Coordinates of C-alpha atoms in Angstrom, one line a residue:
X1 CA -44.7 27.3 22.2
X2 CA -45.2 31.0 22.9
X3 CA -45.1 33.1 19.8
X4 CA -43.4 36.5 19.8
X5 CA -44.0 37.5 16.2
X6 CA -44.6 41.1 15.5
X7 CA -48.0 42.2 14.2
X8 CA -47.5 44.6 11.3
X9 CA -49.4 46.3 8.5
X10 CA -50.1 44.6 5.2
X11 CA -47.3 46.7 3.5
X12 CA -44.7 45.7 6.1
X13 CA -45.8 42.1 6.0
X14 CA -45.3 42.1 2.2
X15 CA -41.8 43.5 2.5
X16 CA -40.8 40.8 5.1
X17 CA -42.4 38.0 3.0
X18 CA -40.5 39.1 -0.2
X19 CA -37.2 39.1 1.8
X20 CA -37.8 35.5 2.8
X21 CA -38.9 34.6 -0.7
X22 CA -35.4 35.5 -1.9
X23 CA -33.9 32.9 0.4
X24 CA -36.6 30.3 -0.5
X25 CA -35.8 30.7 -4.2
X26 CA -32.1 30.2 -3.3
X27 CA -33.0 27.0 -1.5
X28 CA -35.1 25.9 -4.5
X29 CA -32.2 26.4 -6.9
X30 CA -29.8 24.7 -4.5
X31 CA -32.2 21.7 -4.2
X32 CA -32.4 21.5 -8.0
X33 CA -28.6 21.5 -8.2
X34 CA -28.2 18.8 -5.5
X35 CA -30.8 16.7 -7.4
X36 CA -28.6 17.0 -10.5
X37 CA -25.5 16.1 -8.6
X38 CA -27.3 13.1 -7.0
X39 CA -28.3 11.8 -10.4
X40 CA -24.7 12.2 -11.6
X41 CA -23.2 10.1 -8.8
X42 CA -21.3 7.0 -9.9
X43 CA -23.1 3.7 -9.6
X44 CA -22.2 0.6 -7.7
X45 CA -22.8 -2.8 -9.3
X46 CA -25.0 -5.2 -7.3
X47 CA -23.3 -8.5 -7.6
X48 CA -25.0 -10.4 -4.8
X49 CA -28.3 -12.1 -5.4
X50 CA -30.8 -11.0 -2.7
X51 CA -34.0 -12.8 -1.9
X52 CA -37.1 -11.6 0.0
X53 CA -40.3 -13.1 1.4
X54 CA -43.2 -11.3 -0.1
X55 CA -47.0 -11.7 -0.4
X56 CA -46.5 -13.7 -3.6
X57 CA -43.7 -15.9 -2.3
X58 CA -40.0 -15.7 -2.6
X59 CA -38.7 -12.8 -4.8
X60 CA -35.3 -11.6 -5.8
X61 CA -34.2 -7.9 -5.9
X62 CA -34.6 -8.1 -9.6
X63 CA -38.2 -9.2 -9.2
X64 CA -39.0 -6.2 -7.0
X65 CA -38.5 -3.9 -10.0
X66 CA -41.8 -5.3 -11.3
X67 CA -41.0 -4.5 -14.9
X68 CA -39.6 -1.0 -14.3
X69 CA -36.1 0.2 -14.6
X70 CA -35.9 2.1 -11.3
X71 CA -36.5 0.8 -7.7
X72 CA -36.8 2.7 -4.5
X73 CA -36.4 0.6 -1.3
X74 CA -37.7 2.1 1.9
X75 CA -35.8 0.5 4.8
X76 CA -38.4 0.3 7.6
X77 CA -37.4 -0.3 11.2
X78 CA -39.3 -3.4 12.1
X79 CA -37.1 -6.1 13.6
X80 CA -37.9 -9.7 14.3
X81 CA -40.2 -10.0 17.3
X82 CA -41.1 -6.3 17.6
X83 CA -44.7 -5.7 18.5
X84 CA -45.0 -2.7 16.2
X85 CA -42.9 -0.7 13.8
X86 CA -40.8 2.4 14.5
X87 CA -42.9 5.5 15.0
X88 CA -40.7 7.6 12.7
X89 CA -40.7 5.0 9.9
X90 CA -44.5 4.7 10.3
X91 CA -44.8 8.5 10.1
X92 CA -42.9 8.4 6.8
X93 CA -44.9 5.4 5.5
X94 CA -48.1 7.3 5.9
X95 CA -47.0 9.4 2.9
X96 CA -46.3 6.4 0.6
X97 CA -49.6 5.1 -0.8
X98 CA -50.8 8.3 -2.4
X99 CA -47.6 8.7 -4.5
X100 CA -47.5 5.1 -5.9
X101 CA -49.6 5.7 -9.0
X102 CA -47.4 8.6 -10.0
X103 CA -44.2 6.6 -9.4
X104 CA -45.5 3.6 -11.3
X105 CA -46.3 5.8 -14.3
X106 CA -42.8 7.3 -14.2
X107 CA -40.9 4.0 -14.5
X108 CA -40.3 3.8 -10.7
X109 CA -41.3 1.0 -8.3
X110 CA -41.3 1.4 -4.6
X111 CA -41.1 -1.4 -2.1
X112 CA -40.8 -1.3 1.7
X113 CA -38.3 -3.8 3.3
X114 CA -37.9 -4.9 6.9
X115 CA -36.0 -7.6 8.6
X116 CA -39.0 -8.9 10.6
X117 CA -40.6 -12.2 9.3
X118 CA -43.4 -11.7 6.7
X119 CA -46.2 -12.7 9.1
X120 CA -45.1 -10.0 11.6
X121 CA -44.9 -7.4 8.8
X122 CA -48.4 -8.4 7.5
X123 CA -49.9 -8.0 11.0
X124 CA -48.6 -4.5 11.5
X125 CA -49.4 -3.5 8.0
X126 CA -53.0 -4.6 8.4
X127 CA -53.3 -2.6 11.6
X128 CA -52.0 0.6 9.9
X129 CA -54.1 0.1 6.8
X130 CA -51.3 0.5 4.3
X131 CA -51.5 -0.9 0.8
X132 CA -47.9 -0.6 -0.5
X133 CA -45.8 -3.7 -1.1
X134 CA -43.8 -4.7 2.0
X135 CA -41.4 -7.6 2.0
X136 CA -39.1 -9.4 4.5
X137 CA -35.4 -9.6 4.3
X138 CA -35.2 -11.9 7.3
X139 CA -33.2 -14.6 5.5
X140 CA -31.0 -12.2 3.6
X141 CA -28.0 -10.1 4.1
X142 CA -29.7 -7.2 2.4
X143 CA -30.3 -5.0 5.5
X144 CA -26.8 -5.6 6.7
X145 CA -25.2 -4.8 3.4
X146 CA -27.1 -1.6 3.0
X147 CA -26.2 -0.5 6.5
X148 CA -29.6 -0.4 8.1
X149 CA -29.4 -3.5 10.4
X150 CA -26.5 -4.4 12.7
X151 CA -25.5 -7.5 14.5
X152 CA -24.9 -7.6 18.2
X153 CA -21.2 -8.1 17.8
X154 CA -21.1 -4.9 15.7
X155 CA -23.0 -2.9 18.2
X156 CA -20.7 -4.0 21.0
X157 CA -17.6 -3.3 19.1
X158 CA -17.3 0.5 19.5
X159 CA -19.9 1.6 17.0
X160 CA -21.3 0.9 13.5
X161 CA -21.0 2.5 10.1
X162 CA -24.3 4.3 9.6
X163 CA -25.2 7.4 7.6
X164 CA -21.6 7.5 6.2
X165 CA -19.9 7.8 9.6
X166 CA -19.2 5.9 12.8
X167 CA -22.2 5.9 15.1
X168 CA -21.6 4.8 18.6
X169 CA -25.2 4.8 19.8
X170 CA -27.0 3.2 16.9
X171 CA -29.6 0.5 17.5
X172 CA -30.0 -2.8 15.8
X173 CA -32.3 -1.3 13.1
X174 CA -32.1 2.1 11.4
X175 CA -34.1 3.9 8.8
X176 CA -33.1 4.7 5.2
X177 CA -34.0 4.8 1.5
X178 CA -32.0 3.2 -1.3
X179 CA -32.3 3.6 -5.0
X180 CA -31.5 1.0 -7.7
X181 CA -31.4 0.9 -11.5
X182 CA -31.8 -2.2 -13.8
X183 CA -30.5 -2.0 -17.3
X184 CA -31.7 -3.8 -20.4
X185 CA -29.4 -6.7 -19.7
X186 CA -30.9 -7.2 -16.2
X187 CA -27.8 -5.9 -14.5
X188 CA -28.6 -4.0 -11.2
X189 CA -26.8 -1.0 -9.8
X190 CA -27.1 0.8 -6.5
X191 CA -27.3 4.5 -7.3
X192 CA -28.1 6.2 -4.0
X193 CA -28.9 5.8 -0.3
X194 CA -29.9 8.3 2.3
X195 CA -30.5 7.8 6.0
X196 CA -31.7 9.5 9.2
X197 CA -32.8 13.1 8.5
X198 CA -32.0 12.7 4.8
X199 CA -35.4 11.1 4.6
X200 CA -37.4 14.1 5.8
X201 CA -38.2 15.4 2.3
X202 CA -40.1 12.2 1.7
X203 CA -42.4 12.8 4.6
X204 CA -45.3 15.0 3.4
X205 CA -46.4 15.9 7.0
X206 CA -43.1 17.7 7.6
X207 CA -43.5 19.8 4.5
X208 CA -47.0 20.9 5.6
X209 CA -45.9 21.6 9.2
X210 CA -42.9 23.6 8.0
X211 CA -45.3 26.2 6.5
X212 CA -47.7 26.2 9.5
X213 CA -47.5 29.1 12.0
X214 CA -45.8 27.0 14.7
X215 CA -43.8 24.8 12.4
X216 CA -42.9 21.4 13.8
X217 CA -43.3 22.7 17.4
X218 CA -41.0 20.0 18.8
X219 CA -39.2 21.7 21.6
X220 CA -36.0 19.9 22.5
X221 CA -37.2 16.5 21.5
X222 CA -37.1 15.8 17.8
X223 CA -40.2 13.9 16.7
X224 CA -41.2 13.4 20.4
X225 CA -44.8 14.3 19.5
X226 CA -45.1 11.6 16.7
X227 CA -47.4 8.7 17.4
X228 CA -48.6 5.8 15.2
X229 CA -51.6 7.3 13.4
X230 CA -54.0 5.1 15.3
X231 CA -52.7 6.2 18.7
X232 CA -53.3 10.0 18.8
X233 CA -56.6 9.9 20.6
X234 CA -55.4 7.4 23.0
X235 CA -52.1 9.1 23.6
X236 CA -52.3 12.9 22.9
X237 CA -49.1 14.4 21.6
X238 CA -46.8 15.5 24.4
X239 CA -43.2 16.4 24.6
X240 CA -41.2 13.2 25.1
X241 CA -38.4 11.0 24.0
X242 CA -37.9 11.4 20.2
X243 CA -36.1 8.1 19.7
X244 CA -37.9 5.7 17.3
X245 CA -35.6 2.8 17.9
X246 CA -36.5 -0.2 20.0

């Protein structure tokens, strides 16, 4: 990307930076307001019993809270039979392990869920070197109910309901994050879900790139430069197809 930025004096730079700072502060206040509105959303009771295959055996959604009252579920695009996970989901997952101690000590558990069988998940997880808990919803309706997996008949029927709208070009697996709360009686509530670019704030690399001189430097292909983190030397980042779906 060719830069065309003006080179100015320190005094001029300070004026320009302060002008941008006004907008950044507006964004910060808006982000705080949206967070408050998000936490004030109505809740949806979870009445179905969901089960997952995990490293310790079969677990319910209630078990995934692991003694905490809040649960974040990262919907990771890894379908049955896939050789590797979605690049975009993997890019996000690289940000997870470091935040876990902070979440755990703030009454929040985080679990990654995919529809691939557990042995396929374990193989890819080992390759990537991740430590977070990752379970399989292969024998469950969970992914379908939370609108991140779609059956062939849905895909061939004019589109699917994803990211709160009809999507005509969605693949069988899509990314997202869902939040749940469990009260003292053990009742579980779905409090929030976000999909697609709604997950960007959870990806630390984006936040760093957005303050770098060239930003994300993506050209016309969103995330076309992203690779699995063990593939960068083998496949240098080039402009390419940004799709992370199989």
